[in-house]
Coordinates of C-alpha atoms and ligand atoms in Angstrom, one line a residue:
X1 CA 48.5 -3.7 52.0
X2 CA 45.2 -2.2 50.5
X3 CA 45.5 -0.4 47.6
X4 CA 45.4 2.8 48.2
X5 CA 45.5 5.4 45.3
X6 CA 45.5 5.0 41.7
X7 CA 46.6 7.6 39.2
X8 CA 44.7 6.9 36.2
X9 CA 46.8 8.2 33.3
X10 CA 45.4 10.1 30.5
X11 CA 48.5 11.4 29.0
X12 CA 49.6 14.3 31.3
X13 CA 53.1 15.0 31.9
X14 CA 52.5 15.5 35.9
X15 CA 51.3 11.4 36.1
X16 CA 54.7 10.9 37.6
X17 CA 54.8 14.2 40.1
X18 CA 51.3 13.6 41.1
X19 CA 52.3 9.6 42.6
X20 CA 55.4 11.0 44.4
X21 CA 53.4 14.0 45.8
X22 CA 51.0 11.5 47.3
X23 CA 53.6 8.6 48.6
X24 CA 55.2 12.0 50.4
X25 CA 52.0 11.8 52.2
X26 CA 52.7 8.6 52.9
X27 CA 50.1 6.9 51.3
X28 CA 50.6 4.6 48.3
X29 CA 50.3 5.8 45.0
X30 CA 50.1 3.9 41.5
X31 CA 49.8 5.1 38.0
X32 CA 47.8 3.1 35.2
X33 CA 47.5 3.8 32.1
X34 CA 43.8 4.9 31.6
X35 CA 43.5 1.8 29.0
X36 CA 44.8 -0.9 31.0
X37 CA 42.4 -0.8 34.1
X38 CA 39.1 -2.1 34.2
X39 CA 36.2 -0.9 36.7
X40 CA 36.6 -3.7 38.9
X41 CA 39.9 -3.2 39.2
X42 CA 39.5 0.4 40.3
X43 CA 37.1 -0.7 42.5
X44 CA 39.4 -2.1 44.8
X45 CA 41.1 1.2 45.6
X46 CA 40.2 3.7 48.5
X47 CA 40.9 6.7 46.2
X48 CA 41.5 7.7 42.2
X49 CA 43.0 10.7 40.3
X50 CA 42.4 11.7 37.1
X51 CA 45.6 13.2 35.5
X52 CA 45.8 16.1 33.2
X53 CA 46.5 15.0 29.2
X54 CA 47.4 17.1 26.3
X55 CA 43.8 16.5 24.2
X56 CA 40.9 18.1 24.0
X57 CA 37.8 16.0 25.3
X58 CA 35.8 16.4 22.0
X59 CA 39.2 15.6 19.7
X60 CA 38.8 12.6 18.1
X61 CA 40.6 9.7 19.4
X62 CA 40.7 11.9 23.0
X63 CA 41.4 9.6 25.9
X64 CA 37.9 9.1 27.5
X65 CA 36.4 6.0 30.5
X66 CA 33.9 4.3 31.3
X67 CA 31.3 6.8 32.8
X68 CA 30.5 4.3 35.1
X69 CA 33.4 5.4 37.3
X70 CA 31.6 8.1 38.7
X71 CA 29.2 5.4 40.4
X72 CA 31.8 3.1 41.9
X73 CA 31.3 5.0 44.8
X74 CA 35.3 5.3 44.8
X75 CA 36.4 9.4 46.1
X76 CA 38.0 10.7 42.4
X77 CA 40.1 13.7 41.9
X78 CA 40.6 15.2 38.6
X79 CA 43.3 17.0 37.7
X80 CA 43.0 19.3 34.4
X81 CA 41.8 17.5 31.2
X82 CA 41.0 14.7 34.3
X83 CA 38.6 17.2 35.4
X84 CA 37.3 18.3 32.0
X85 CA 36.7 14.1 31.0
X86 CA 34.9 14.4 34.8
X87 CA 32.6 17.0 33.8
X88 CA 32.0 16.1 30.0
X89 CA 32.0 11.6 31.5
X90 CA 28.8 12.8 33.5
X91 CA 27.1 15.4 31.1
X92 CA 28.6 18.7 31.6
X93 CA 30.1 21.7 29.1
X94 CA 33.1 21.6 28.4
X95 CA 34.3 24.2 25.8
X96 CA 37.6 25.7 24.3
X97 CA 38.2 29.1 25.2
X98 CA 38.0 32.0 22.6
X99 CA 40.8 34.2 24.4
X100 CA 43.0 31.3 24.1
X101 CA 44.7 29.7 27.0
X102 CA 44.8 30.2 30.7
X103 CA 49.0 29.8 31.1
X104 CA 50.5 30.5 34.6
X105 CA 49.9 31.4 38.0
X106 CA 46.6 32.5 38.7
X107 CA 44.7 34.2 41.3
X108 CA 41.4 31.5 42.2
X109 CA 38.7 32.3 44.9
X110 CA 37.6 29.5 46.5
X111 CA 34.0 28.3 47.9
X112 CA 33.5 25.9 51.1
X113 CA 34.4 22.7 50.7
X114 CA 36.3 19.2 52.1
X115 CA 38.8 19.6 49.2
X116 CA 39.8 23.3 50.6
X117 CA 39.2 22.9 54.0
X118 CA 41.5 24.7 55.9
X119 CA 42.9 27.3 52.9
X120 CA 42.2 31.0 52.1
X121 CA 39.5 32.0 50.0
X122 CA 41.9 33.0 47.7
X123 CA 45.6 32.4 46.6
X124 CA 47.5 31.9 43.6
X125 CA 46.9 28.1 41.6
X126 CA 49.2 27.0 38.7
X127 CA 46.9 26.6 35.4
X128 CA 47.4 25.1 32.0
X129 CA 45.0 24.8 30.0
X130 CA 43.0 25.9 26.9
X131 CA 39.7 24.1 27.2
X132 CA 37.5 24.6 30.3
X133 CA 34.8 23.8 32.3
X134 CA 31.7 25.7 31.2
X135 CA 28.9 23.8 33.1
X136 CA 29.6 20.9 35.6
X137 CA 27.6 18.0 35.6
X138 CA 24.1 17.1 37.3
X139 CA 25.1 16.9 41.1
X140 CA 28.3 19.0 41.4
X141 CA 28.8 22.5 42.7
X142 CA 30.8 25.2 41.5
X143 CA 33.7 25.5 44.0
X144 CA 36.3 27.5 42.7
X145 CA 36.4 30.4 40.5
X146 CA 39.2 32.3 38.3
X147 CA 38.9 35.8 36.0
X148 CA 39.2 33.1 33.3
X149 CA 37.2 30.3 34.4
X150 CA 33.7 30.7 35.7
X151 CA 34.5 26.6 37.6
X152 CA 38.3 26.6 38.1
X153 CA 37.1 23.6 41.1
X154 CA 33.7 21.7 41.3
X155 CA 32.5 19.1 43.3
X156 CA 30.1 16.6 44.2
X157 CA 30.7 16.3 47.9
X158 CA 27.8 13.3 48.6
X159 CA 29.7 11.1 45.8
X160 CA 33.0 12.6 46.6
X161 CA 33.7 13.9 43.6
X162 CA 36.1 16.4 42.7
X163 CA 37.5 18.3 39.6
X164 CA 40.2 21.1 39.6
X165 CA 40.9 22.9 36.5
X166 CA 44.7 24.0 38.2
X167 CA 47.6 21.7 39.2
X168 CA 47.7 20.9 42.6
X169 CA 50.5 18.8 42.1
X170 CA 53.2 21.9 41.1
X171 CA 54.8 24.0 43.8
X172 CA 53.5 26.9 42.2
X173 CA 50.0 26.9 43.5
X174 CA 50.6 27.9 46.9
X175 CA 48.0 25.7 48.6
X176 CA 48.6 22.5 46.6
X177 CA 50.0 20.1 49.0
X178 CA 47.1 21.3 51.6
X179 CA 44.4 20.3 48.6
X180 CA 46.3 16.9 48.1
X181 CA 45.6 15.9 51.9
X182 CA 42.5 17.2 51.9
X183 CA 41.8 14.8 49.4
X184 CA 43.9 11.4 50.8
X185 CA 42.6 12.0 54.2
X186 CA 39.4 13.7 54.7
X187 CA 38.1 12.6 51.4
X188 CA 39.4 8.9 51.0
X189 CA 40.4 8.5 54.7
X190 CA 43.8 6.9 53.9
X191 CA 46.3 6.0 56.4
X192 CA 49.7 7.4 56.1
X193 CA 51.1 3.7 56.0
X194 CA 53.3 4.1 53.4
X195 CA 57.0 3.3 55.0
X196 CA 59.7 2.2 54.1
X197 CA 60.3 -0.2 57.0
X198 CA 57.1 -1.3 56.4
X199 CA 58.0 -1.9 52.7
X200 CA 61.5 -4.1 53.6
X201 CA 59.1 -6.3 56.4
X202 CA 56.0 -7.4 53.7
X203 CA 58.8 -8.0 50.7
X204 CA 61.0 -9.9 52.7
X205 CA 58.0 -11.9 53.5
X206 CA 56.4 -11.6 50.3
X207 CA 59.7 -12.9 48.3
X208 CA 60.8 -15.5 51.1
X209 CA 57.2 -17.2 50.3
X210 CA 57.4 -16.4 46.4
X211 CA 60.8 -17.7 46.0
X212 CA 60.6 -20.7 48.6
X213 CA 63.2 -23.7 47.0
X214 CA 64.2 -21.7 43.8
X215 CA 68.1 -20.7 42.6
X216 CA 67.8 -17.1 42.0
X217 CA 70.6 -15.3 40.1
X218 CA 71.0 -11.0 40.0
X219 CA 73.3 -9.4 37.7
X220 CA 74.8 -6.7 40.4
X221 CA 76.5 -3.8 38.5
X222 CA 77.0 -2.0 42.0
X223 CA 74.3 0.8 41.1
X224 CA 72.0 1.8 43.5
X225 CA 68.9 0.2 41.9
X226 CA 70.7 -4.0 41.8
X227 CA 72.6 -3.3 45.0
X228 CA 69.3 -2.7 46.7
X229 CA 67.8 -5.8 45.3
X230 CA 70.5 -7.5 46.1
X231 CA 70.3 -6.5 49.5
X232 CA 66.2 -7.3 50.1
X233 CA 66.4 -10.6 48.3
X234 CA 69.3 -11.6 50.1
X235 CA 67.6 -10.6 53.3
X236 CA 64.6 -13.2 51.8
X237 CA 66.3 -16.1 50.8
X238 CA 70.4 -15.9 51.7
X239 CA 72.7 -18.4 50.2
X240 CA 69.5 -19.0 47.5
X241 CA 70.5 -15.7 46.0
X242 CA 74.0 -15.9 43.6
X243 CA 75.1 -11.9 42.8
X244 CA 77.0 -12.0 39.8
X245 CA 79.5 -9.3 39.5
X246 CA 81.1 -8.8 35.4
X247 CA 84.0 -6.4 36.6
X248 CA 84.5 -5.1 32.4
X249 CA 87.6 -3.1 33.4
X250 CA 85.9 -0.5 32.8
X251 CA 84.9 0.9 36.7
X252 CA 86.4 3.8 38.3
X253 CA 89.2 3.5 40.8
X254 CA 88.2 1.3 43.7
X255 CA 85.0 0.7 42.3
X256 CA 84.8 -3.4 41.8
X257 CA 86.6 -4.1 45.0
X258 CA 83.7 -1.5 47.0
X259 CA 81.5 -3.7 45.1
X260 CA 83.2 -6.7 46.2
X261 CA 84.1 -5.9 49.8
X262 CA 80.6 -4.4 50.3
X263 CA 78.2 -7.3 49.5
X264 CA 80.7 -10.6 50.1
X265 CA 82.3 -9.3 52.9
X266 CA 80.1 -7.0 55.1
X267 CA 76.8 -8.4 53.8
X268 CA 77.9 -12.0 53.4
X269 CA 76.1 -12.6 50.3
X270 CA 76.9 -15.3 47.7
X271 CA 79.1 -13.3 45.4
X272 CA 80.5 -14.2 41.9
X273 CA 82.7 -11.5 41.0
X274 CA 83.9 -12.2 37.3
X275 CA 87.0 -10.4 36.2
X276 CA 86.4 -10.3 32.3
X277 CA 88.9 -7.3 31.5
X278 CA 90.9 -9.1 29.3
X279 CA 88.1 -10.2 27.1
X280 CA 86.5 -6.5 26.9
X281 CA 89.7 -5.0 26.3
X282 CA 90.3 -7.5 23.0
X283 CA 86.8 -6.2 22.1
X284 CA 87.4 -2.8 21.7
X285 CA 90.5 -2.9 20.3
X286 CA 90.7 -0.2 17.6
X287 CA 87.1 0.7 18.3
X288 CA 86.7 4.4 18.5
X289 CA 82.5 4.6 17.3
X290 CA 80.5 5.6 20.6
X291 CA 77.6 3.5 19.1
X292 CA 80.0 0.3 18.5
X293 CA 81.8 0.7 21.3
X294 CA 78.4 0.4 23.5
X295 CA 76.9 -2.2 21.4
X296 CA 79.8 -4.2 21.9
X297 CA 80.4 -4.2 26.0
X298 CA 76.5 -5.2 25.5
X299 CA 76.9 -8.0 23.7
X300 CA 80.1 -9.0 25.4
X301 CA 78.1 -8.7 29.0
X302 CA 75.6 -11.1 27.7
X303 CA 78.3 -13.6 27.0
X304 CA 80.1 -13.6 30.3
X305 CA 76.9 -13.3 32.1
X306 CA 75.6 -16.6 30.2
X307 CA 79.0 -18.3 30.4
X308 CA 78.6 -17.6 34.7
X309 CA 74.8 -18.5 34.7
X310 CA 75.9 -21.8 32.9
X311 CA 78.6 -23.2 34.9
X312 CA 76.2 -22.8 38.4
X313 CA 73.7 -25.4 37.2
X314 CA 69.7 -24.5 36.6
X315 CA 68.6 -21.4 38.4
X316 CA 64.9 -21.0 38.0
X317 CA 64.9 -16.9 38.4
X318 CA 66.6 -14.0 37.4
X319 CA 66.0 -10.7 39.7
X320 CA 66.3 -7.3 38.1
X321 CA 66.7 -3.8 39.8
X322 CA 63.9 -2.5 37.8
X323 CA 62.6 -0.1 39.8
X324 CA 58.9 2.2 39.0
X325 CA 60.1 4.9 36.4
X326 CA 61.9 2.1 34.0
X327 CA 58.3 0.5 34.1
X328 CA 56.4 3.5 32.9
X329 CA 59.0 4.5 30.5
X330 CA 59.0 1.2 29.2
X331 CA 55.4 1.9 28.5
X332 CA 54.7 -1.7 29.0
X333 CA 53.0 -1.1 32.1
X334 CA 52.6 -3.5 34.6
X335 CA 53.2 -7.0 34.0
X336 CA 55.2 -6.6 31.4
X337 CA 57.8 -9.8 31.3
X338 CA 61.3 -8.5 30.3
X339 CA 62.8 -5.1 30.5
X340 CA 65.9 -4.4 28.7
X341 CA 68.7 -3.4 31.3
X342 CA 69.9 -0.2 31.1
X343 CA 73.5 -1.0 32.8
X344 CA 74.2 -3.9 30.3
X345 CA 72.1 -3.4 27.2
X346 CA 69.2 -6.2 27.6
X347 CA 70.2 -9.3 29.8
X348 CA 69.7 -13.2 28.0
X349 CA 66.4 -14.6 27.5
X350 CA 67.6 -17.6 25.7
X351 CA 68.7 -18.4 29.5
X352 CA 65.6 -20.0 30.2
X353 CA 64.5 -18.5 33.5
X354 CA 61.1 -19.3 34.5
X355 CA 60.4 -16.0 35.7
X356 CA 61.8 -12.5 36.4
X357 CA 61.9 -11.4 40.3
X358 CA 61.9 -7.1 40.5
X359 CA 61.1 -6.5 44.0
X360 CA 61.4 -2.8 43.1
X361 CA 59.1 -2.2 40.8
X362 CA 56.4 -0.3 42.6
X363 CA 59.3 2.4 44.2
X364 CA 60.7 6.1 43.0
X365 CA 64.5 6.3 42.9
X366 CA 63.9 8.2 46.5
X367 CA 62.6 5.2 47.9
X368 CA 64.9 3.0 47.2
X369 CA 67.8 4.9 48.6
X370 CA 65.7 4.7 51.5
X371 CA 65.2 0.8 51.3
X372 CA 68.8 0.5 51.1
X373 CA 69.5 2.3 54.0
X374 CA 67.0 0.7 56.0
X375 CA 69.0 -2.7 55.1
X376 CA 72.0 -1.3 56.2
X377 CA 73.8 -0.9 52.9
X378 CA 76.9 2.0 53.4
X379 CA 75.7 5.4 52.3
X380 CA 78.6 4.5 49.7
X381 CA 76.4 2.6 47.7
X382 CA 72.9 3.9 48.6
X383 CA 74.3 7.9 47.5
X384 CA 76.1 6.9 44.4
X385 CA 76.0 9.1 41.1
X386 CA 74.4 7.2 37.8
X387 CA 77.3 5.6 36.4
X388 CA 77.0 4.6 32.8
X389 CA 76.4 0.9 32.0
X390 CA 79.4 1.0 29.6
X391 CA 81.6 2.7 32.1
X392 CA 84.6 4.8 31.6
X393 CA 84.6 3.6 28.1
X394 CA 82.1 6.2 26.7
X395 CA 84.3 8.7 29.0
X396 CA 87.2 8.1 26.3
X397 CA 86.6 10.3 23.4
X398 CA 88.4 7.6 20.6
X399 CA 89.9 4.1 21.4
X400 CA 90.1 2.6 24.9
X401 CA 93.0 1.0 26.1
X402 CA 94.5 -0.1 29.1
X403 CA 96.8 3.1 29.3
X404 CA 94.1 5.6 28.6
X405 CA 91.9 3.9 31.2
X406 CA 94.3 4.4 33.8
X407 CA 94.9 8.2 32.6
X408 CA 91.3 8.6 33.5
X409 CA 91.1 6.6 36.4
X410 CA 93.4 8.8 38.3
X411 CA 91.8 12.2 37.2
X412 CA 88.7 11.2 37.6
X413 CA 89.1 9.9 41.2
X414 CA 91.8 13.7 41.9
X415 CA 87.7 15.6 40.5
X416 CA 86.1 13.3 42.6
X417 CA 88.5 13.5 45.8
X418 CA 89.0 17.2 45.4
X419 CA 84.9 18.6 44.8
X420 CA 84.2 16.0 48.4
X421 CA 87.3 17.3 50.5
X422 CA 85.8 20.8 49.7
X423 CA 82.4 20.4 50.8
X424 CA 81.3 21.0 47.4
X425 CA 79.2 17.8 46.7
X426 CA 75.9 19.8 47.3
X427 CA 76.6 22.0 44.3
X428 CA 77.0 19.0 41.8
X429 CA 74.5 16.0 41.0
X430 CA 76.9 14.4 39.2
X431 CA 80.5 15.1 38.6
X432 CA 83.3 13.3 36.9
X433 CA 86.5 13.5 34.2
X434 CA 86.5 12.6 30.7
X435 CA 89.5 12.0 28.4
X436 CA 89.4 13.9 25.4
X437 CA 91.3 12.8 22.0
X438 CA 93.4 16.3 22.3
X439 CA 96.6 16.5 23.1
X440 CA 98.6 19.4 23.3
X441 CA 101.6 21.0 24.0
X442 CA 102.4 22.0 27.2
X443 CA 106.0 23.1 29.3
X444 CA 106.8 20.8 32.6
X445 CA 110.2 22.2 33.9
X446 CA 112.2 23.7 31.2
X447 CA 110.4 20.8 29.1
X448 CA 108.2 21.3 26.5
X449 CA 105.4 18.4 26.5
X450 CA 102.9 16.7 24.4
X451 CA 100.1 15.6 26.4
X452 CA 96.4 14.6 26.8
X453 CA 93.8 17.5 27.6
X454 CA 91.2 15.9 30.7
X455 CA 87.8 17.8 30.6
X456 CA 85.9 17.8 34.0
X457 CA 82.3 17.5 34.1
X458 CA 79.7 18.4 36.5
X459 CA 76.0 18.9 36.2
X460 CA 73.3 20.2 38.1
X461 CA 69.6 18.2 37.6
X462 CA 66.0 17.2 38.9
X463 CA 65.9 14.0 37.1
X464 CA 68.8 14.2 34.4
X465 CA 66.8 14.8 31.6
X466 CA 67.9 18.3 31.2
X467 CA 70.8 20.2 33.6
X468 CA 73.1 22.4 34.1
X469 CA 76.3 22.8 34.1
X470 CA 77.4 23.4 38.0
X471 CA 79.0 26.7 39.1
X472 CA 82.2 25.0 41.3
X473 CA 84.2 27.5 42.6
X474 CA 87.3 28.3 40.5
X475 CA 89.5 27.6 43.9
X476 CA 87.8 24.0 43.3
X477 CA 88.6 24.3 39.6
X478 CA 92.4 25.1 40.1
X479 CA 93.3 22.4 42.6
X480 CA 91.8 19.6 40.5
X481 CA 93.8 21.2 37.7
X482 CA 97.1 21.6 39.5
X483 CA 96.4 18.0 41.1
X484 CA 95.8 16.4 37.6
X485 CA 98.3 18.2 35.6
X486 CA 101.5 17.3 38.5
X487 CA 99.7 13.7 39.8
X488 CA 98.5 12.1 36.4
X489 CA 101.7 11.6 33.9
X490 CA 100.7 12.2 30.5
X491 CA 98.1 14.6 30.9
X492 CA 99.2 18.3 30.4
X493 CA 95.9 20.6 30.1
X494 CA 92.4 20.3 31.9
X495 CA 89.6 22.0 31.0
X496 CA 85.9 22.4 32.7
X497 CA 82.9 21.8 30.7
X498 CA 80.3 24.9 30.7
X499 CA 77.5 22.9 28.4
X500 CA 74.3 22.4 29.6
X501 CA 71.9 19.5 28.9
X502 CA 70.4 20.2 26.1
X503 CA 71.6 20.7 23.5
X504 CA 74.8 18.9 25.3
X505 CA 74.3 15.7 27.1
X506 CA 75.9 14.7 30.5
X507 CA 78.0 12.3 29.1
X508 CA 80.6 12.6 26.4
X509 CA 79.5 9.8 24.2
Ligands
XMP601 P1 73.0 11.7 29.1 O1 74.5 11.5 28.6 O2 72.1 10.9 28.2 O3 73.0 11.0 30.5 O4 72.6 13.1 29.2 C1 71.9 11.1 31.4 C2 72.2 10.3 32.6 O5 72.2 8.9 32.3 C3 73.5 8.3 32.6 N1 73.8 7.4 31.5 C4 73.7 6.0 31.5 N2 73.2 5.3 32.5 N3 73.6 3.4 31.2 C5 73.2 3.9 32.4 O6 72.8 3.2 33.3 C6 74.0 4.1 30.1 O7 74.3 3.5 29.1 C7 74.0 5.5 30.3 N4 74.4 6.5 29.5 C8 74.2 7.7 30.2 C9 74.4 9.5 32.7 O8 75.6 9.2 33.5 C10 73.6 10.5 33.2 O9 73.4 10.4 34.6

């Protein structure tokens, strides 16, 4: 496919909005980091924007291009500081303004132009910013206007230039979406090719050519991101493709045989499913850190995954679920060799691969579900929550042992069972028990009790990086409670967990 647009990165905190407000247009978006491209490069794409960034243009160090940029006869939109390095790249003002910062939604009156064909001369535009466009460069036109910012928009319509003080990208200016089309379809004349059945055809061809007489082994945890690329490199290269499962013991009820039943059984893929409870259980024996408990399921993975990769002879690639936001957060940008897996806490290198395979790399979380249901994975898989890499284990507060783990199991699949049979699932993003190191007294029959408190946990989130904690109905509430307390021996007060993320996080540990 051609490339289509490149989101040249100069620090903002919208890079990643921006790319997934243009693949919703169907059209391809990629983000580089605004020193790791070179003009050539750019060249080769039918459209660029310039993302906001938190520096002034004159501060020293500022994140600043090539000028030459603005002549590769490439359409650019600049977002923000994008806009500001436009204006200042091809000789305009650029100065920081003395009433302090424009913050908020803000009305903007708007000129004619390809870039707002189509809008109302006026509507409200989301703005952030302190500096501002005082005088545009040689060649562009003032096309937008705020009470705060004599060229809120300016453009340079024979070069195809454009610069927008606002953020397009937020759903608080009212017209944004309309401005991004403009842009990807009148301005750069993309097609909206962007699909994901169109994906699944060119990497199934692209990895059955890449991969063509090589052994190729996956570490499948049964997340969404490995079961996908299980599922497209299996469509590429079958019986060449060897899933290795490490069941730790530590999975929620059901859990490893889904896994198992799912990808050897419907999907008939080569699957190694390694049942190493025993060996993780002697490992945390007596281990009650959070810290050491994750450091050592890591390091214990690595050994069983070696010992597997080991006994099936020389394999000549390891595939990886990385998928695009790992890559940017990695801030290793493309190319980079190795990630370290967040499921099992970095996967061998002394393995001797000759080289990683992430067909995923390029794709939002979004996507992906959507590759995985265009391969015909079960909604099952494709819809799961995040489960942590360490599993249940950093869901019991203290030591883990095989008691405790059942204990949780149980309660955690009653949560689970009870927030689905109600039709609550829409009001949670992630929901699930945790055994606390409490016990308490409690009165079963004319009995008085000792048992273990449950908390249950369920959190409401964009992106899990902050959340909230989810209003469930107390009807909801009371049956897990009841169902807990009479179904789980041992366990004799639950509790619901009002924390939000910060200054909580989602999980316990
Ligand atoms: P926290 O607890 O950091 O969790 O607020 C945010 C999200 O990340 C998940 N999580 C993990 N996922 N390996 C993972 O793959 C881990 O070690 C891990 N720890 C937390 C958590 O379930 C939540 O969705």
């Amino acid at each position: 496919m051609d490339k289509q647009i490149l989101v040249l990165d100069f620090g903002g905190q919208y890079d990643q909005l921006i790319a997934r407000r243009v693949r919703a247009e169907q059209v391809c978006a990629e983000i580089k980091n605004y020193n790791s491209i070179g003009l050539d490069e750019i060249a080769a794409y039918q459209g660029v924007i310039f993302t906001g960034g938190p520096n002034s243009v004159y501060a020293p160090g500022a994140p600043r291009f090539d000028p030459r940029i603005l002549e590769l006869g490439v359409p650019i939109l600049g977002i923000c500081y994008g806009a500001q390095l436009m204006a200042y790249l091809g000789g305009g003002r650029v100065e920081t303004a003395k009433n302090g910062s424009e913050f908020g939604k803000t009305a903007v009156n708007f000129e004619q132009s390809p870039l707002f064909y189509g809008i109302p001369a006026e509507s409200e535009c989301w703005m952030s910013h302190t500096d501002y466009i005082s005088a545009p460069p040689a060649g562009f036109c003032v096309i937008a206007r705020s009470a705060s910012c004599p060229c809120a928009a300016m453009g340079d319509d024979e070069r195809k230039l454009y610069g927008v003080q606002f953020h397009p990208e937020v759903t608080h200016t009212a017209y944004g979406r309309h401005i991004l089309r403009n842009f990807l379809f009148e301005i750069c004349g993309c097609e909206p090719v962007w699909r994901m059945d169109s994906f699944v055809r060119t990497a199934v061809d692209y990895w059955r050519a890449e991969l063509e007489g090589k052994r190729v082994l996956l570490a499948l945890s049964g997340g969404v991101d490995s079961a996908v690329t299980a599922a497209l490199l299996h469509r590429a290269i079958g019986e060449k493709l060897t899933c290795v499962f490490v069941d730790h013991g530590l999975l929620r009820k059901g859990e490893g045989d889904l896994v198992e039943r799912t990808f050897r059984e419907e999907m008939g893929m080569n699957l190694i499913r390694v049942n190493a409870e025993g060996r993780f259980m002697h490992r945390l024996f007596g281990v009650r850190d959070p810290e050491h408990k994750r450091r050592a399921i890591g390091e214990e993975f690595i050994r069983v995954f070696e010992a597997e990769a080991a006994k099936l002879g020389p394999v000549q690639v390891l595939a990886q679920g990385t998928i695009y936001p790992d890559v940017i957060e990695s801030g290793k940008g493309p190319g980079a060799v190795i990630k370290s897996h967040h499921n099992v806490g970095g996967l061998p290198e002394s393995i001797g691969f000759e080289r990683i395979a992430e067909p995923l790399r390029d794709l939002f979380k979004d996507e992906v579900r959507r590759v995985g249901l265009e391969l015909g994975l079960p909604e099952e898989i494709v819809f799961r929550q995040p489960f942590p890499g360490p599993g249940l284990a950093v869901r019991i507060i203290g030591e883990v042992t095989r008691e405790r783990l059942r204990i949780l199991r149980e309660a955690d699949a009653i949560f689970r069972e009870t927030i689905e049979k109600a039709d609550c699932t829409d009001l949670a993003d992630q929901y699930f028990a945790v055994l606390t190191d409490l016990h308490s007294v409690g009165v079963m029959g004319d009995a008085r009790t000792y048992g273990c408190t449950v908390a249950l946990r369920a959190v409401s989130t964009d992106d899990f990086m902050t959340a909230q904690w989810s209003r469930l109905p107390y009807e909801v509430l009371e049956t897990a409670s009841s169902a807990i307390t009479n179904r789980v021996p041992g366990v004799s007060r639950v509790v619901y967990d009002i924390s939000s993320k910060p200054p909580a996080t989602v999980e316990w540990e």
